[in-house]
Tab-separated table of C-alpha atoms in Angstrom:
chain	number	residue	atom	x	y	z
A	1	UNK	CA	-19.203	-15.732	-7.870
A	2	UNK	CA	-21.025	-13.197	-10.050
A	3	UNK	CA	-24.626	-12.351	-9.210
A	4	UNK	CA	-26.592	-12.761	-12.453
A	5	UNK	CA	-29.904	-11.508	-11.067
A	6	UNK	CA	-28.779	-7.884	-11.253
A	7	UNK	CA	-30.539	-6.860	-8.090
A	8	UNK	CA	-30.476	-3.144	-7.297
A	9	UNK	CA	-29.005	-2.127	-3.952
A	10	UNK	CA	-29.459	1.382	-2.583
A	11	UNK	CA	-26.381	2.601	-0.698
A	12	UNK	CA	-26.871	5.800	1.265
A	13	UNK	CA	-24.103	8.340	1.736
A	14	UNK	CA	-22.425	7.366	-1.522
A	15	UNK	CA	-19.458	9.721	-1.177
A	16	UNK	CA	-18.477	8.353	2.235
A	17	UNK	CA	-15.409	6.232	2.923
A	18	UNK	CA	-17.154	3.022	3.991
A	19	UNK	CA	-19.954	3.424	1.441
A	20	UNK	CA	-17.370	3.759	-1.335
A	21	UNK	CA	-15.872	0.355	-0.609
A	22	UNK	CA	-19.314	-1.221	-0.191
A	23	UNK	CA	-20.307	0.063	-3.631
A	24	UNK	CA	-17.069	-1.216	-5.153
A	25	UNK	CA	-17.692	-4.659	-3.639
A	26	UNK	CA	-21.305	-4.688	-4.856
A	27	UNK	CA	-20.404	-3.743	-8.427
A	28	UNK	CA	-17.618	-6.308	-8.535
A	29	UNK	CA	-20.113	-8.958	-7.481
A	30	UNK	CA	-22.588	-8.049	-10.197
A	31	UNK	CA	-25.165	-5.908	-8.419
A	32	UNK	CA	-26.666	-2.691	-9.682
A	33	UNK	CA	-25.939	0.148	-7.250
A	34	UNK	CA	-27.889	3.315	-6.625
A	35	UNK	CA	-25.980	5.753	-4.437
A	36	UNK	CA	-27.464	8.701	-2.592
A	37	UNK	CA	-25.638	12.030	-2.542
A	38	UNK	CA	-26.437	15.291	-0.835
A	39	UNK	CA	-24.764	17.119	-3.729
A	40	UNK	CA	-25.178	15.682	-7.220
A	41	UNK	CA	-22.150	17.615	-8.453
A	42	UNK	CA	-19.980	14.993	-6.703
A	43	UNK	CA	-20.886	12.181	-9.124
A	44	UNK	CA	-17.705	12.342	-11.170
A	45	UNK	CA	-15.585	12.696	-8.038
A	46	UNK	CA	-17.156	9.532	-6.614
A	47	UNK	CA	-16.558	7.638	-9.870
A	48	UNK	CA	-12.932	8.755	-9.871
A	49	UNK	CA	-12.454	7.406	-6.344
A	50	UNK	CA	-14.170	4.150	-7.279
A	51	UNK	CA	-11.878	3.840	-10.296
A	52	UNK	CA	-8.967	3.968	-7.857
A	53	UNK	CA	-10.629	0.989	-6.185
A	54	UNK	CA	-10.730	-1.047	-9.396
A	55	UNK	CA	-14.044	-0.099	-11.050
A	56	UNK	CA	-13.835	0.713	-14.766
A	57	UNK	CA	-17.437	0.093	-15.870
A	58	UNK	CA	-20.081	2.335	-14.296
A	59	UNK	CA	-23.032	1.043	-16.322
A	60	UNK	CA	-24.665	-0.395	-13.209
A	61	UNK	CA	-24.161	2.701	-11.036
A	62	UNK	CA	-26.549	5.625	-10.752
A	63	UNK	CA	-27.076	8.438	-8.282
A	64	UNK	CA	-30.011	10.099	-6.577
A	65	UNK	CA	-30.110	13.173	-4.343
A	66	UNK	CA	-31.234	12.846	-0.723
A	67	UNK	CA	-30.554	14.536	2.593
A	68	UNK	CA	-30.652	13.125	6.131
A	69	UNK	CA	-32.511	16.232	7.270
A	70	UNK	CA	-35.319	16.014	4.694
A	71	UNK	CA	-37.887	13.342	3.890
A	72	UNK	CA	-38.141	14.489	0.285
A	73	UNK	CA	-36.310	12.298	-2.192
A	74	UNK	CA	-36.229	9.067	-0.223
A	75	UNK	CA	-39.287	7.543	-1.919
A	76	UNK	CA	-37.764	8.276	-5.324
A	77	UNK	CA	-34.480	6.747	-4.179
A	78	UNK	CA	-36.259	3.488	-3.297
A	79	UNK	CA	-37.966	3.012	-6.678
A	80	UNK	CA	-37.058	-0.419	-8.063
A	81	UNK	CA	-34.711	-1.186	-5.171
A	82	UNK	CA	-34.359	-4.737	-3.846
A	83	UNK	CA	-32.388	-4.032	-0.666
A	84	UNK	CA	-30.797	-1.112	1.174
A	85	UNK	CA	-27.467	-0.570	2.894
A	86	UNK	CA	-27.909	2.538	5.023
A	87	UNK	CA	-24.469	3.992	5.664
A	88	UNK	CA	-25.163	7.737	5.721
A	89	UNK	CA	-24.825	9.368	9.139
A	90	UNK	CA	-22.936	12.383	10.470
A	91	UNK	CA	-19.352	11.595	11.522
A	92	UNK	CA	-16.798	13.467	13.646
A	93	UNK	CA	-15.257	14.771	10.397
A	94	UNK	CA	-18.565	15.942	8.925
A	95	UNK	CA	-20.740	16.904	11.843
A	96	UNK	CA	-23.213	19.710	12.435
A	97	UNK	CA	-22.361	22.503	14.849
A	98	UNK	CA	-24.711	21.343	17.611
A	99	UNK	CA	-24.448	17.940	19.282
A	100	UNK	CA	-28.220	17.518	19.485
A	101	UNK	CA	-28.452	18.179	15.730
A	102	UNK	CA	-25.952	15.399	15.071
A	103	UNK	CA	-28.154	12.974	17.008
A	104	UNK	CA	-31.317	14.202	15.291
A	105	UNK	CA	-29.805	13.842	11.812
A	106	UNK	CA	-28.782	10.249	12.491
A	107	UNK	CA	-32.197	9.273	13.852
A	108	UNK	CA	-34.129	11.150	11.162
A	109	UNK	CA	-32.051	9.460	8.472
A	110	UNK	CA	-33.049	6.044	9.813
A	111	UNK	CA	-36.699	7.088	9.982
A	112	UNK	CA	-36.754	8.389	6.405
A	113	UNK	CA	-34.951	5.332	5.010
A	114	UNK	CA	-37.073	2.778	6.840
A	115	UNK	CA	-40.370	4.498	6.020
A	116	UNK	CA	-39.487	4.744	2.329
A	117	UNK	CA	-38.240	1.145	2.327
A	118	UNK	CA	-41.504	-0.050	3.823
A	119	UNK	CA	-43.551	1.876	1.270
A	120	UNK	CA	-41.436	0.496	-1.595
A	121	UNK	CA	-41.713	-3.095	-0.384
A	122	UNK	CA	-37.987	-3.434	0.278
A	123	UNK	CA	-37.327	-6.727	2.047
A	124	UNK	CA	-33.968	-6.178	3.753
A	125	UNK	CA	-32.059	-3.205	5.161
A	126	UNK	CA	-28.510	-3.386	6.500
A	127	UNK	CA	-27.488	-0.543	8.810
A	128	UNK	CA	-23.951	0.718	9.283
A	129	UNK	CA	-23.782	1.383	13.001
A	130	UNK	CA	-20.544	1.624	15.022
A	131	UNK	CA	-18.778	0.017	17.945
A	132	UNK	CA	-19.650	3.280	19.696
A	133	UNK	CA	-23.167	1.876	19.996
A	134	UNK	CA	-21.781	-0.933	22.165
A	135	UNK	CA	-18.872	0.121	24.330
A	136	UNK	CA	-19.461	3.672	25.554
A	137	UNK	CA	-20.614	4.896	28.938
A	138	UNK	CA	-19.878	1.753	30.950
A	139	UNK	CA	-18.334	2.450	34.340
A	140	UNK	CA	-17.766	-1.253	34.911
A	141	UNK	CA	-17.463	-2.855	31.503
A	142	UNK	CA	-16.773	-6.453	30.513
A	143	UNK	CA	-13.307	-7.491	29.426
A	144	UNK	CA	-14.719	-8.334	26.020
A	145	UNK	CA	-17.755	-6.612	24.531
A	146	UNK	CA	-20.209	-8.576	22.399
A	147	UNK	CA	-23.131	-7.722	20.147
A	148	UNK	CA	-25.443	-8.184	23.127
A	149	UNK	CA	-23.971	-5.067	24.774
A	150	UNK	CA	-25.322	-1.574	24.252
A	151	UNK	CA	-23.834	1.821	25.044
A	152	UNK	CA	-25.154	3.370	28.259
A	153	UNK	CA	-27.140	6.435	27.179
A	154	UNK	CA	-27.449	7.614	30.777
A	155	UNK	CA	-23.703	8.289	30.884
A	156	UNK	CA	-22.035	11.501	29.625
A	157	UNK	CA	-21.003	10.104	26.223
A	158	UNK	CA	-20.072	12.151	23.175
A	159	UNK	CA	-22.543	13.117	20.468
A	160	UNK	CA	-21.192	10.668	17.882
A	161	UNK	CA	-21.592	7.663	20.188
A	162	UNK	CA	-25.030	8.878	21.243
A	163	UNK	CA	-26.112	9.394	17.626
A	164	UNK	CA	-24.988	5.927	16.527
A	165	UNK	CA	-26.594	4.242	19.527
A	166	UNK	CA	-29.936	6.002	19.268
A	167	UNK	CA	-30.061	5.629	15.481
A	168	UNK	CA	-29.459	1.881	15.727
A	169	UNK	CA	-32.104	1.534	18.440
A	170	UNK	CA	-34.556	3.342	16.153
A	171	UNK	CA	-33.551	1.071	13.283
A	172	UNK	CA	-34.368	-2.102	15.201
A	173	UNK	CA	-37.650	-0.665	16.441
A	174	UNK	CA	-38.761	0.227	12.920
A	175	UNK	CA	-37.506	-3.019	11.381
A	176	UNK	CA	-39.814	-4.893	13.739
A	177	UNK	CA	-42.723	-2.488	13.251
A	178	UNK	CA	-42.461	-2.556	9.436
A	179	UNK	CA	-41.662	-6.256	9.061
A	180	UNK	CA	-38.312	-5.542	7.391
A	181	UNK	CA	-35.404	-7.965	7.616
A	182	UNK	CA	-32.710	-6.040	9.447
A	183	UNK	CA	-29.031	-6.520	10.187
A	184	UNK	CA	-26.446	-4.078	11.513
A	185	UNK	CA	-22.680	-3.839	11.130
A	186	UNK	CA	-20.726	-2.112	13.901
A	187	UNK	CA	-17.170	-1.260	12.807
A	188	UNK	CA	-14.426	-0.387	15.241
A	189	UNK	CA	-11.859	2.192	14.038
A	190	UNK	CA	-11.760	1.858	10.237
A	191	UNK	CA	-8.544	2.007	8.235
A	192	UNK	CA	-7.527	1.091	4.702
A	193	UNK	CA	-6.625	2.454	1.271
A	194	UNK	CA	-7.317	6.148	0.671
A	195	UNK	CA	-9.053	6.654	-2.676
A	196	UNK	CA	-9.615	10.406	-2.531
A	197	UNK	CA	-10.503	13.271	-0.234
A	198	UNK	CA	-13.092	11.272	1.713
A	199	UNK	CA	-11.650	8.930	4.326
A	200	UNK	CA	-12.454	7.732	7.825
A	201	UNK	CA	-12.045	9.878	10.931
A	202	UNK	CA	-9.723	7.114	12.189
A	203	UNK	CA	-7.466	7.713	9.186
A	204	UNK	CA	-7.656	11.447	9.842
A	205	UNK	CA	-5.985	10.898	13.222
A	206	UNK	CA	-3.060	9.159	11.490
A	207	UNK	CA	-2.898	11.946	8.910
A	208	UNK	CA	-2.672	14.509	11.712
A	209	UNK	CA	0.152	12.493	13.259
A	210	UNK	CA	2.098	12.432	9.984
A	211	UNK	CA	1.592	16.164	9.458
A	212	UNK	CA	2.723	17.071	12.984
A	213	UNK	CA	-0.726	18.308	13.962
A	214	UNK	CA	-0.874	15.945	16.957
A	215	UNK	CA	1.343	17.703	19.544
A	216	UNK	CA	1.617	14.605	21.715
A	217	UNK	CA	0.689	10.949	21.479
A	218	UNK	CA	-2.453	10.421	23.488
A	219	UNK	CA	-2.465	7.449	25.851
A	220	UNK	CA	-5.250	5.772	23.921
A	221	UNK	CA	-5.708	2.505	22.070
A	222	UNK	CA	-8.361	1.357	19.618
A	223	UNK	CA	-9.479	-1.823	17.922
A	224	UNK	CA	-9.116	-1.500	14.147
A	225	UNK	CA	-10.645	-3.093	11.071
A	226	UNK	CA	-9.835	-2.901	7.365
A	227	UNK	CA	-12.477	-1.023	5.373
A	228	UNK	CA	-12.518	-3.815	2.767
A	229	UNK	CA	-13.451	-6.321	5.469
A	230	UNK	CA	-16.193	-3.951	6.623
A	231	UNK	CA	-17.548	-3.869	3.058
A	232	UNK	CA	-17.448	-7.667	2.803
A	233	UNK	CA	-19.324	-7.988	6.094
A	234	UNK	CA	-22.060	-5.703	4.764
A	235	UNK	CA	-22.457	-7.972	1.737
A	236	UNK	CA	-22.692	-11.043	3.950
A	237	UNK	CA	-25.329	-9.299	6.064
A	238	UNK	CA	-27.170	-8.442	2.853
A	239	UNK	CA	-27.090	-11.945	1.397
A	240	UNK	CA	-27.209	-14.408	4.281
A	241	UNK	CA	-30.510	-15.324	5.942
A	242	UNK	CA	-28.572	-16.156	9.100
A	243	UNK	CA	-27.814	-12.434	9.413
A	244	UNK	CA	-31.442	-11.399	9.866
A	245	UNK	CA	-31.991	-9.794	13.257
A	246	UNK	CA	-28.280	-9.832	14.081
A	247	UNK	CA	-25.662	-7.242	15.003
A	248	UNK	CA	-22.070	-7.769	13.849
A	249	UNK	CA	-19.082	-6.044	15.438
A	250	UNK	CA	-16.413	-5.575	12.753
A	251	UNK	CA	-12.910	-5.765	14.196
A	252	UNK	CA	-9.551	-7.367	13.490
A	253	UNK	CA	-9.279	-8.077	17.197
A	254	UNK	CA	-6.113	-5.987	17.467
A	255	UNK	CA	-5.986	-3.156	20.001
A	256	UNK	CA	-3.343	-0.665	18.878
A	257	UNK	CA	-2.075	2.411	20.730
A	258	UNK	CA	-1.187	5.715	19.094
A	259	UNK	CA	2.397	5.047	20.153
A	260	UNK	CA	2.441	1.751	18.304
A	261	UNK	CA	0.933	3.388	15.227
A	262	UNK	CA	3.691	5.995	15.260
A	263	UNK	CA	6.275	3.178	15.176
A	264	UNK	CA	4.856	1.576	12.027
């Protein structure tokens, strides 16, 4: 069903893999999309990737420059925006040199987005978190994790899991303080079509396997989810009142080992 209201949705981290598919889904459903970029020179590259995903009309897409490390630009980005999907956050593929900087960037990004959203009167913000904010650091963990579980920050977890956990905690704190309707989506390992040079760090592991850069198959297994399903879940979190105040783990429910992946 096409949305005829032409609401404007701000999507942060517009060149990112998940954000790309969210923007494609939004445009196909009739929303206007404003995407944030750290480097405005990437606009045509982003459009080219979106064209690979089925978008031919970019009338309802515009870009604005922001940075997770700077507060400048976020107020401008929020002008005329109805809702926000905050995807931007450092990933294992695009991370700063220092672990503590990775955590700080993720938290600061949430602070800047939520403050600007509050000032602009934005009603709802959907956060892209990660399953790493649920399942890490548990010495004795449940057989099945749920959205009620949180990563144990007292354990020696990696910087990515720490950044996603602390950023989501900050998000919920600010959503309550600012009176903003919040929802979060927590994808497991994300896979799906590759539209260009930007893809998930989960896909990068498969790429390394194909290119012989993985000297041995690690004895590891992950739950996976299709990036298009992740995008659809973000739209549901954006549109449904039942989503307010909720966390949603995005997974296909399949736990696949590297060995099994190599057999595909």
